[in-house]
């Protein structure tokens, strides 16, 4: 909420087959730059471990960011 002006945020975590998914959403103004230094750096770190970062942040909001990682039992 620091940059988004969000009043509420939620975090959901679940497993789908051999993947762990972490989703963060808020009710802020949206417009997050997926290639920006913070999210871009996070995407690079996830890719390094065979993960994926998906950012859905249209202008006006809301923002939903999903991280997907391999599940290693």
XYZ file of C-alpha atoms in Angstrom:
73
model
C 0.000 0.000 0.000
C 3.032 2.287 0.222
C 2.799 3.325 -3.442
C -0.641 2.080 -4.426
C -2.831 3.917 -1.958
C -4.459 0.598 -1.074
C -6.629 0.296 1.998
C -6.736 -3.496 2.021
C -4.529 -6.295 0.771
C -4.712 -10.060 0.870
C -2.267 -12.922 0.484
C -3.335 -16.372 -0.683
C -1.061 -19.420 -0.842
C -1.940 -22.748 -2.409
C -0.439 -25.739 -4.149
C -1.453 -26.876 -7.627
C 0.107 -30.159 -8.696
C 3.879 -29.623 -8.517
C 3.681 -25.812 -8.159
C 3.357 -23.479 -5.165
C 1.395 -20.297 -5.882
C 1.456 -17.117 -3.822
C -0.952 -14.355 -4.779
C -0.978 -10.835 -3.358
C -3.840 -8.506 -4.251
C -4.878 -5.043 -3.146
C -7.531 -2.426 -3.803
C -5.062 0.300 -4.768
C -4.839 2.490 -7.839
C -2.981 -0.052 -9.978
C -0.538 0.814 -12.710
C 2.371 -1.156 -11.217
C 5.315 -1.402 -13.628
C 6.053 -5.113 -13.980
C 9.469 -4.276 -15.455
C 10.344 -1.817 -12.663
C 13.354 -2.498 -10.487
C 11.430 -4.075 -7.591
C 9.079 -6.346 -9.520
C 11.633 -6.919 -12.284
C 14.216 -8.078 -9.747
C 11.688 -10.377 -8.115
C 10.791 -11.855 -11.519
C 14.485 -12.528 -12.217
C 14.931 -14.317 -8.885
C 11.856 -16.458 -9.496
C 13.034 -17.372 -13.005
C 16.363 -18.485 -11.522
C 14.524 -21.228 -9.602
C 12.174 -22.190 -12.467
C 9.460 -19.858 -11.185
C 7.233 -17.232 -12.734
C 5.874 -13.825 -11.734
C 2.619 -12.539 -13.222
C 1.598 -8.925 -12.589
C -1.933 -7.771 -13.397
C -2.174 -4.090 -12.485
C -4.396 -2.052 -14.794
C -4.611 1.704 -14.242
C -7.328 2.287 -11.673
C -6.631 -1.060 -10.016
C -6.818 -3.485 -8.494
C -3.379 -5.086 -8.548
C -2.918 -8.854 -8.433
C 0.593 -10.302 -8.342
C 1.057 -14.050 -8.564
C 4.328 -15.873 -7.908
C 4.594 -19.474 -9.035
C 7.367 -21.732 -7.780
C 8.236 -25.384 -8.179
C 7.005 -27.548 -5.306
C 9.820 -29.787 -4.183
C 8.662 -32.378 -1.673
